[in-house]
PDB file of C-alpha atoms in Angstrom:
ATOM      1  CA  MET A   1       0.001  -0.008  -0.003  1.00 76.00           C
ATOM      2  CA  VAL A   2       1.207   3.512  -0.762  1.00 87.00           C
ATOM      3  CA  TYR A   3       1.046   4.768   2.821  1.00 88.00           C
ATOM      4  CA  LYS A   4       3.408   1.939   3.933  1.00 88.00           C
ATOM      5  CA  LEU A   5       5.950   2.954   1.242  1.00 91.00           C
ATOM      6  CA  ILE A   6       5.761   6.530   2.386  1.00 92.00           C
ATOM      7  CA  ALA A   7       6.138   5.487   6.038  1.00 89.00           C
ATOM      8  CA  ASP A   8       9.134   3.294   5.179  1.00 90.00           C
ATOM      9  CA  ASP A   9      10.817   6.128   3.286  1.00 91.00           C
ATOM     10  CA  LEU A  10      10.340   8.650   6.129  1.00 91.00           C
ATOM     11  CA  ARG A  11      11.404   6.062   8.698  1.00 86.00           C
ATOM     12  CA  GLU A  12      14.631   5.441   6.769  1.00 87.00           C
ATOM     13  CA  ARG A  13      15.318   9.177   6.581  1.00 88.00           C
ATOM     14  CA  ILE A  14      14.871   9.451  10.358  1.00 84.00           C
ATOM     15  CA  SER A  15      16.969   6.331  11.024  1.00 78.00           C
ATOM     16  CA  SER A  16      19.850   7.569   8.820  1.00 82.00           C
ATOM     17  CA  GLY A  17      19.843  11.032  10.379  1.00 82.00           C
ATOM     18  CA  GLN A  18      18.693  12.741   7.240  1.00 89.00           C
ATOM     19  CA  LEU A  19      15.742  13.921   9.368  1.00 89.00           C
ATOM     20  CA  ALA A  20      17.117  14.595  12.894  1.00 86.00           C
ATOM     21  CA  PRO A  21      15.224  15.156  16.126  1.00 84.00           C
ATOM     22  CA  GLY A  22      13.663  18.640  15.973  1.00 85.00           C
ATOM     23  CA  ASP A  23      13.467  18.725  12.162  1.00 90.00           C
ATOM     24  CA  ASP A  24      10.168  19.320  10.420  1.00 91.00           C
ATOM     25  CA  VAL A  25       8.834  16.478   8.292  1.00 92.00           C
ATOM     26  CA  PRO A  26       7.865  17.587   4.767  1.00 92.00           C
ATOM     27  CA  THR A  27       4.327  18.892   4.697  1.00 89.00           C
ATOM     28  CA  GLU A  28       1.324  16.822   3.541  1.00 89.00           C
ATOM     29  CA  ALA A  29       1.238  18.886   0.374  1.00 90.00           C
ATOM     30  CA  GLU A  30       4.943  18.326  -0.344  1.00 91.00           C
ATOM     31  CA  LEU A  31       4.683  14.595   0.308  1.00 92.00           C
ATOM     32  CA  ALA A  32       1.536  14.259  -1.827  1.00 91.00           C
ATOM     33  CA  GLU A  33       3.278  15.985  -4.740  1.00 91.00           C
ATOM     34  CA  LEU A  34       6.426  13.847  -4.240  1.00 91.00           C
ATOM     35  CA  TRP A  35       4.484  10.576  -4.207  1.00 92.00           C
ATOM     36  CA  SER A  36       1.806  11.679  -6.684  1.00 92.00           C
ATOM     37  CA  THR A  37      -0.924  10.694  -4.321  1.00 92.00           C
ATOM     38  CA  SER A  38      -3.777  12.198  -2.325  1.00 91.00           C
ATOM     39  CA  ARG A  39      -3.475  13.360   1.273  1.00 87.00           C
ATOM     40  CA  GLY A  40      -5.187  10.219   2.666  1.00 89.00           C
ATOM     41  CA  PRO A  41      -2.140   7.948   2.329  1.00 90.00           C
ATOM     42  CA  ILE A  42       0.097  10.718   3.601  1.00 91.00           C
ATOM     43  CA  ARG A  43      -1.949  11.089   6.752  1.00 88.00           C
ATOM     44  CA  ASN A  44      -1.975   7.312   7.287  1.00 89.00           C
ATOM     45  CA  ALA A  45       1.839   7.271   6.913  1.00 89.00           C
ATOM     46  CA  LEU A  46       2.279  10.128   9.415  1.00 89.00           C
ATOM     47  CA  ALA A  47      -0.120   8.456  11.790  1.00 86.00           C
ATOM     48  CA  THR A  48       1.961   5.232  11.640  1.00 85.00           C
ATOM     49  CA  LEU A  49       5.182   7.145  12.497  1.00 84.00           C
ATOM     50  CA  ARG A  50       3.424   9.006  15.242  1.00 82.00           C
ATOM     51  CA  HIS A  51       2.216   5.728  16.756  1.00 75.00           C
ATOM     52  CA  GLU A  52       5.832   4.413  16.598  1.00 71.00           C
ATOM     53  CA  GLY A  53       6.994   7.469  18.571  1.00 73.00           C
ATOM     54  CA  LEU A  54       9.103   8.825  15.716  1.00 82.00           C
ATOM     55  CA  ILE A  55       7.230  12.095  15.081  1.00 85.00           C
ATOM     56  CA  GLU A  56       4.821  14.393  16.876  1.00 84.00           C
ATOM     57  CA  THR A  57       2.075  16.451  15.284  1.00 79.00           C
ATOM     58  CA  THR A  58       0.745  19.793  16.415  1.00 75.00           C
ATOM     59  CA  ARG A  59      -2.212  21.668  14.963  1.00 74.00           C
ATOM     60  CA  GLY A  60      -1.090  24.444  12.716  1.00 73.00           C
ATOM     61  CA  ARG A  61       2.477  23.310  12.024  1.00 79.00           C
ATOM     62  CA  PRO A  62       4.282  20.456  10.182  1.00 81.00           C
ATOM     63  CA  ALA A  63       4.963  17.152  11.873  1.00 88.00           C
ATOM     64  CA  ARG A  64       8.335  17.175  13.717  1.00 88.00           C
ATOM     65  CA  VAL A  65      10.828  14.409  14.395  1.00 88.00           C
ATOM     66  CA  VAL A  66      11.217  13.593  18.082  1.00 80.00           C
ATOM     67  CA  GLU A  67      13.960  11.841  19.943  1.00 70.00           C
ATOM     68  CA  ARG A  68      12.898   8.221  20.007  1.00 61.00           C
ATOM     69  CA  LYS A  69      12.378   6.700  23.440  1.00 58.00           C
ATOM     70  CA  ALA A  70      13.864   3.345  24.344  1.00 57.00           C
ATOM     71  CA  HIS A  71      11.257   0.695  25.126  1.00 53.00           C
ATOM     72  CA  GLN A  72      11.599  -1.242  28.363  1.00 54.00           C
ATOM     73  CA  ALA A  73       9.502  -4.398  28.556  1.00 53.00           C
ATOM     74  CA  VAL A  74       8.179  -4.894  32.088  1.00 50.00           C
ATOM     75  CA  ASP A  75       6.404  -8.206  31.742  1.00 47.00           C
ATOM     76  CA  VAL A  76       9.789  -9.935  31.564  1.00 49.00           C
ATOM     77  CA  SER A  77      12.961  -9.402  33.606  1.00 62.00           C
ATOM     78  CA  ILE A  78      15.819  -8.226  31.392  1.00 73.00           C
ATOM     79  CA  PRO A  79      19.040  -6.836  32.972  1.00 81.00           C
ATOM     80  CA  PHE A  80      19.705  -3.227  31.962  1.00 83.00           C
ATOM     81  CA  THR A  81      23.038  -4.102  30.397  1.00 84.00           C
ATOM     82  CA  ARG A  82      21.511  -6.698  28.048  1.00 83.00           C
ATOM     83  CA  TRP A  83      18.536  -4.498  27.318  1.00 79.00           C
ATOM     84  CA  ALA A  84      20.836  -1.630  26.271  1.00 82.00           C
ATOM     85  CA  ARG A  85      22.894  -3.877  24.006  1.00 82.00           C
ATOM     86  CA  ASP A  86      19.708  -5.238  22.418  1.00 77.00           C
ATOM     87  CA  LEU A  87      18.825  -1.649  21.581  1.00 74.00           C
ATOM     88  CA  GLY A  88      22.201  -1.152  19.956  1.00 78.00           C
ATOM     89  CA  ALA A  89      23.254   1.220  22.702  1.00 82.00           C
ATOM     90  CA  ALA A  90      26.333   1.189  24.957  1.00 88.00           C
ATOM     91  CA  PRO A  91      25.368   0.499  28.585  1.00 90.00           C
ATOM     92  CA  GLY A  92      27.188   2.314  31.326  1.00 94.00           C
ATOM     93  CA  ALA A  93      27.114   2.632  35.125  1.00 96.00           C
ATOM     94  CA  ILE A  94      28.423   5.029  37.757  1.00 97.00           C
ATOM     95  CA  THR A  95      28.118   3.541  41.246  1.00 97.00           C
ATOM     96  CA  GLN A  96      27.321   6.119  43.893  1.00 97.00           C
ATOM     97  CA  GLU A  97      27.126   3.904  46.972  1.00 97.00           C
ATOM     98  CA  VAL A  98      27.443   0.295  48.175  1.00 97.00           C
ATOM     99  CA  SER A  99      26.714   0.019  51.898  1.00 97.00           C
ATOM    100  CA  LEU A 100      25.766  -2.323  54.682  1.00 97.00           C
ATOM    101  CA  ARG A 101      22.889  -0.842  56.707  1.00 97.00           C
ATOM    102  CA  ARG A 102      19.968  -1.630  58.927  1.00 97.00           C
ATOM    103  CA  ALA A 103      16.704  -2.149  57.055  1.00 97.00           C
ATOM    104  CA  ASP A 104      14.053   0.502  57.618  1.00 96.00           C
ATOM    105  CA  ALA A 105      10.394  -0.421  57.793  1.00 96.00           C
ATOM    106  CA  GLU A 106       9.828  -0.067  54.066  1.00 94.00           C
ATOM    107  CA  HIS A 107      12.735  -2.226  52.952  1.00 95.00           C
ATOM    108  CA  ALA A 108      12.126  -4.750  55.746  1.00 96.00           C
ATOM    109  CA  GLU A 109       8.559  -5.251  54.500  1.00 95.00           C
ATOM    110  CA  ALA A 110       9.702  -5.533  50.856  1.00 94.00           C
ATOM    111  CA  LEU A 111      12.370  -8.121  51.691  1.00 96.00           C
ATOM    112  CA  GLY A 112      10.296  -9.990  54.303  1.00 94.00           C
ATOM    113  CA  VAL A 113      12.790  -9.371  57.146  1.00 95.00           C
ATOM    114  CA  GLU A 114      12.580  -7.699  60.502  1.00 97.00           C
ATOM    115  CA  PRO A 115      13.263  -3.947  60.704  1.00 96.00           C
ATOM    116  CA  GLY A 116      16.868  -3.410  61.784  1.00 97.00           C
ATOM    117  CA  THR A 117      18.082  -6.503  59.929  1.00 97.00           C
ATOM    118  CA  LEU A 118      21.378  -5.977  58.055  1.00 98.00           C
ATOM    119  CA  VAL A 119      20.878  -5.422  54.337  1.00 98.00           C
ATOM    120  CA  VAL A 120      23.119  -4.263  51.511  1.00 98.00           C
ATOM    121  CA  HIS A 121      22.132  -1.122  49.603  1.00 98.00           C
ATOM    122  CA  VAL A 122      23.381  -0.050  46.166  1.00 98.00           C
ATOM    123  CA  LEU A 123      22.808   3.289  44.461  1.00 98.00           C
ATOM    124  CA  ARG A 124      23.894   3.228  40.832  1.00 98.00           C
ATOM    125  CA  LEU A 125      23.377   5.627  37.895  1.00 97.00           C
ATOM    126  CA  ARG A 126      22.786   3.818  34.569  1.00 95.00           C
ATOM    127  CA  LEU A 127      23.718   5.282  31.202  1.00 94.00           C
ATOM    128  CA  LEU A 128      22.714   4.744  27.563  1.00 89.00           C
ATOM    129  CA  ASP A 129      25.446   5.837  25.214  1.00 88.00           C
ATOM    130  CA  GLY A 130      26.891   7.954  28.028  1.00 91.00           C
ATOM    131  CA  ARG A 131      23.627   9.669  28.783  1.00 92.00           C
ATOM    132  CA  PRO A 132      22.113   9.401  32.337  1.00 94.00           C
ATOM    133  CA  THR A 133      18.988   7.365  31.835  1.00 93.00           C
ATOM    134  CA  MET A 134      18.048   5.525  35.031  1.00 94.00           C
ATOM    135  CA  LEU A 135      18.878   5.657  38.737  1.00 97.00           C
ATOM    136  CA  GLU A 136      18.877   2.307  40.546  1.00 97.00           C
ATOM    137  CA  ARG A 137      18.180   1.892  44.233  1.00 98.00           C
ATOM    138  CA  LEU A 138      18.829  -1.786  45.014  1.00 97.00           C
ATOM    139  CA  THR A 139      18.461  -3.495  48.377  1.00 98.00           C
ATOM    140  CA  TYR A 140      19.518  -7.089  49.049  1.00 98.00           C
ATOM    141  CA  ILE A 141      19.381  -9.464  51.980  1.00 97.00           C
ATOM    142  CA  GLU A 142      22.837  -9.590  53.544  1.00 97.00           C
ATOM    143  CA  PRO A 143      24.075 -13.004  52.252  1.00 96.00           C
ATOM    144  CA  VAL A 144      23.314 -11.967  48.686  1.00 96.00           C
ATOM    145  CA  GLY A 145      24.408  -8.363  48.841  1.00 97.00           C
ATOM    146  CA  ARG A 146      27.811  -9.207  50.377  1.00 96.00           C
ATOM    147  CA  VAL A 147      28.765 -10.783  47.045  1.00 95.00           C
ATOM    148  CA  LEU A 148      28.900  -7.278  45.567  1.00 97.00           C
ATOM    149  CA  PHE A 149      31.573  -5.939  47.871  1.00 96.00           C
ATOM    150  CA  GLY A 150      34.975  -5.805  46.207  1.00 89.00           C
ATOM    151  CA  ILE A 151      33.438  -5.915  42.669  1.00 94.00           C
ATOM    152  CA  ASP A 152      33.678  -3.043  40.221  1.00 96.00           C
ATOM    153  CA  LEU A 153      29.954  -2.496  39.778  1.00 96.00           C
ATOM    154  CA  ASP A 154      30.580   0.054  37.052  1.00 96.00           C
ATOM    155  CA  ALA A 155      31.817  -2.719  34.799  1.00 94.00           C
ATOM    156  CA  VAL A 156      29.334  -5.550  35.354  1.00 92.00           C
ATOM    157  CA  SER A 157      25.688  -6.539  35.288  1.00 91.00           C
ATOM    158  CA  ILE A 158      24.731  -7.085  38.958  1.00 94.00           C
ATOM    159  CA  THR A 159      21.987  -9.514  37.843  1.00 90.00           C
ATOM    160  CA  GLU A 160      24.582 -11.670  36.005  1.00 89.00           C
ATOM    161  CA  VAL A 161      27.081 -11.476  38.859  1.00 93.00           C
ATOM    162  CA  LEU A 162      24.512 -12.706  41.330  1.00 93.00           C
ATOM    163  CA  ALA A 163      23.379 -15.493  39.020  1.00 90.00           C
ATOM    164  CA  GLU A 164      26.992 -16.680  38.729  1.00 91.00           C
ATOM    165  CA  HIS A 165      27.116 -16.931  42.519  1.00 91.00           C
ATOM    166  CA  GLY A 166      23.931 -18.979  42.672  1.00 91.00           C
ATOM    167  CA  PHE A 167      21.529 -16.105  43.374  1.00 91.00           C
ATOM    168  CA  GLY A 168      19.438 -16.123  40.185  1.00 87.00           C
ATOM    169  CA  SER A 169      15.815 -15.067  40.268  1.00 83.00           C
ATOM    170  CA  SER A 170      12.998 -17.462  39.395  1.00 80.00           C
ATOM    171  CA  ASP A 171      10.132 -15.078  40.000  1.00 85.00           C
ATOM    172  CA  VAL A 172       9.949 -11.266  39.668  1.00 87.00           C
ATOM    173  CA  ASP A 173       7.119  -8.880  40.496  1.00 88.00           C
ATOM    174  CA  HIS A 174       7.011  -5.452  38.885  1.00 86.00           C
ATOM    175  CA  GLU A 175       5.074  -2.317  39.804  1.00 89.00           C
ATOM    176  CA  ILE A 176       5.138   0.831  37.689  1.00 90.00           C
ATOM    177  CA  ASP A 177       4.085   4.376  38.520  1.00 92.00           C
ATOM    178  CA  ALA A 178       5.062   7.974  37.703  1.00 94.00           C
ATOM    179  CA  ILE A 179       6.477  10.253  40.383  1.00 96.00           C
ATOM    180  CA  ALA A 180       8.167  13.625  40.694  1.00 97.00           C
ATOM    181  CA  ALA A 181      11.955  13.515  40.744  1.00 96.00           C
ATOM    182  CA  ASP A 182      13.391  14.192  44.176  1.00 96.00           C
ATOM    183  CA  GLU A 183      16.625  16.163  44.640  1.00 97.00           C
ATOM    184  CA  LEU A 184      18.838  13.079  44.256  1.00 97.00           C
ATOM    185  CA  ASP A 185      17.008  11.943  41.120  1.00 97.00           C
ATOM    186  CA  ALA A 186      17.217  15.407  39.642  1.00 96.00           C
ATOM    187  CA  SER A 187      20.896  15.860  40.438  1.00 97.00           C
ATOM    188  CA  LEU A 188      22.062  12.543  38.955  1.00 97.00           C
ATOM    189  CA  LEU A 189      19.655  12.291  36.035  1.00 96.00           C
ATOM    190  CA  GLY A 190      20.133  15.895  34.939  1.00 95.00           C
ATOM    191  CA  LEU A 191      16.510  16.925  35.571  1.00 94.00           C
ATOM    192  CA  ALA A 192      14.780  19.764  37.334  1.00 95.00           C
ATOM    193  CA  PRO A 193      13.465  18.836  40.808  1.00 94.00           C
ATOM    194  CA  GLY A 194       9.855  17.721  40.458  1.00 96.00           C
ATOM    195  CA  ALA A 195      10.235  16.654  36.810  1.00 95.00           C
ATOM    196  CA  PRO A 196       8.266  13.511  36.018  1.00 94.00           C
ATOM    197  CA  VAL A 197      10.130  10.190  36.191  1.00 95.00           C
ATOM    198  CA  LEU A 198       8.887   6.663  35.579  1.00 93.00           C
ATOM    199  CA  ARG A 199       9.460   4.383  38.572  1.00 94.00           C
ATOM    200  CA  LEU A 200       9.761   0.604  38.237  1.00 92.00           C
ATOM    201  CA  ARG A 201       9.749  -1.253  41.558  1.00 93.00           C
ATOM    202  CA  ARG A 202      10.843  -4.860  41.462  1.00 91.00           C
ATOM    203  CA  VAL A 203      10.907  -7.720  43.955  1.00 93.00           C
ATOM    204  CA  SER A 204      12.927 -10.835  43.032  1.00 93.00           C
ATOM    205  CA  ARG A 205      12.586 -14.307  44.529  1.00 92.00           C
ATOM    206  CA  ASP A 206      14.854 -17.312  44.429  1.00 90.00           C
ATOM    207  CA  ASP A 207      13.897 -20.903  43.624  1.00 86.00           C
ATOM    208  CA  ASP A 208      12.566 -21.335  47.171  1.00 87.00           C
ATOM    209  CA  GLY A 209      10.287 -18.341  46.849  1.00 90.00           C
ATOM    210  CA  ARG A 210      12.313 -16.184  49.215  1.00 93.00           C
ATOM    211  CA  VAL A 211      12.681 -12.526  48.399  1.00 95.00           C
ATOM    212  CA  PHE A 212      16.331 -11.540  48.083  1.00 96.00           C
ATOM    213  CA  GLU A 213      16.165  -8.211  46.154  1.00 96.00           C
ATOM    214  CA  ALA A 214      13.940  -5.131  46.249  1.00 96.00           C
ATOM    215  CA  SER A 215      14.647  -2.384  43.765  1.00 95.00           C
ATOM    216  CA  ASP A 216      13.419   1.073  42.944  1.00 96.00           C
ATOM    217  CA  ASP A 217      14.496   2.092  39.429  1.00 95.00           C
ATOM    218  CA  ARG A 218      13.765   5.641  38.223  1.00 96.00           C
ATOM    219  CA  TYR A 219      13.862   6.355  34.529  1.00 94.00           C
ATOM    220  CA  ARG A 220      13.902   9.647  32.613  1.00 93.00           C
ATOM    221  CA  SER A 221      10.410   9.796  31.100  1.00 89.00           C
ATOM    222  CA  ASP A 222      11.667  11.684  28.078  1.00 86.00           C
ATOM    223  CA  LEU A 223      14.072   8.823  27.192  1.00 85.00           C
ATOM    224  CA  VAL A 224      12.252   5.592  28.132  1.00 84.00           C
ATOM    225  CA  ARG A 225       8.757   4.183  27.954  1.00 77.00           C
ATOM    226  CA  PHE A 226       7.506   0.883  29.290  1.00 74.00           C
ATOM    227  CA  THR A 227       5.646  -1.756  27.279  1.00 69.00           C
ATOM    228  CA  VAL A 228       3.692  -4.752  28.459  1.00 64.00           C
ATOM    229  CA  ALA A 229       2.589  -7.737  26.398  1.00 57.00           C
ATOM    230  CA  ALA A 230      -0.450  -9.667  27.576  1.00 52.00           C
ATOM    231  CA  SER A 231      -0.905 -13.311  26.656  1.00 50.00           C
ATOM    232  CA  GLY A 232      -4.568 -13.588  27.594  1.00 49.00           C
ATOM    233  CA  ARG A 233      -7.429 -12.234  29.684  1.00 51.00           C
ATOM    234  CA  ALA A 234      -8.165 -12.980  33.312  1.00 50.00           C
ATOM    235  CA  GLN A 235     -11.604 -13.004  34.931  1.00 52.00           C
ATOM    236  CA  ARG A 236     -10.393 -10.640  37.671  1.00 53.00           C
ATOM    237  CA  GLY A 237      -8.075  -7.681  37.379  1.00 50.00           C
ATOM    238  CA  GLU A 238      -6.466  -7.244  40.749  1.00 51.00           C
ATOM    239  CA  HIS A 239      -3.219  -8.859  39.562  1.00 49.00           C
ATOM    240  CA  TYR A 240      -2.506  -5.932  37.322  1.00 49.00           C
ATOM    241  CA  LEU A 241      -4.674  -3.086  38.583  1.00 49.00           C
ATOM    242  CA  ARG A 242      -5.153  -1.947  42.150  1.00 52.00           C
ATOM    243  CA  PRO A 243      -6.550   1.184  43.792  1.00 53.00           C
ATOM    244  CA  ILE A 244      -4.213   3.781  45.312  1.00 53.00           C
ATOM    245  CA  GLY A 245      -4.854   4.821  48.865  1.00 52.00           C
ATOM    246  CA  GLY A 246      -7.740   4.039  51.142  1.00 44.00           C
TER     247      GLY A 246
END
């Protein structure tokens, strides 16, 4: 179909850099003349690229190329390092803190331990092609977290390191929401305080069903968006949708 050919052509121009983020896409009239077609196929092609997140349209002005967001699938557990490489991007990390501390009430509940129990906390900034993209707050039960001491966490995938030491996850729960960046988020991610960030909270369990990791990952919402694939429908929805508050 003509609109698919037009969409493919524009997509290639964007991919090659001929049309860069911020550039105007040729107008409907210009594209219609170039392709010797009516405006219907042009609009369908532009709608396709808009749905793919490649362009944005605003009433009264030409469509414009936007910086494409990386997609993070949240219905499966993929280490950041592997996810970045699958995108064709270079993963990076700058570790801010690795510490042994007493669990507060929130982390104790998440890990299923008593408040005051020793846990290991990691704060690490993750990069895509050198650009700050996500801030990890990771908390582990002590026997697992101690594996990370003495390791250069800037150079490895923590998930892979733990798996090599026998601490692989067999079950992972995810929870997504949007929050305002706090001062730490803003400082490390290069955002204004209060800017929107996407938060992905994760709880990982071992083969025995014991929780060994609780994480709080905060992504720049202008660089990443989450996707979920559903394999079927359930009769009840509380497994994926729950009310907030009382």
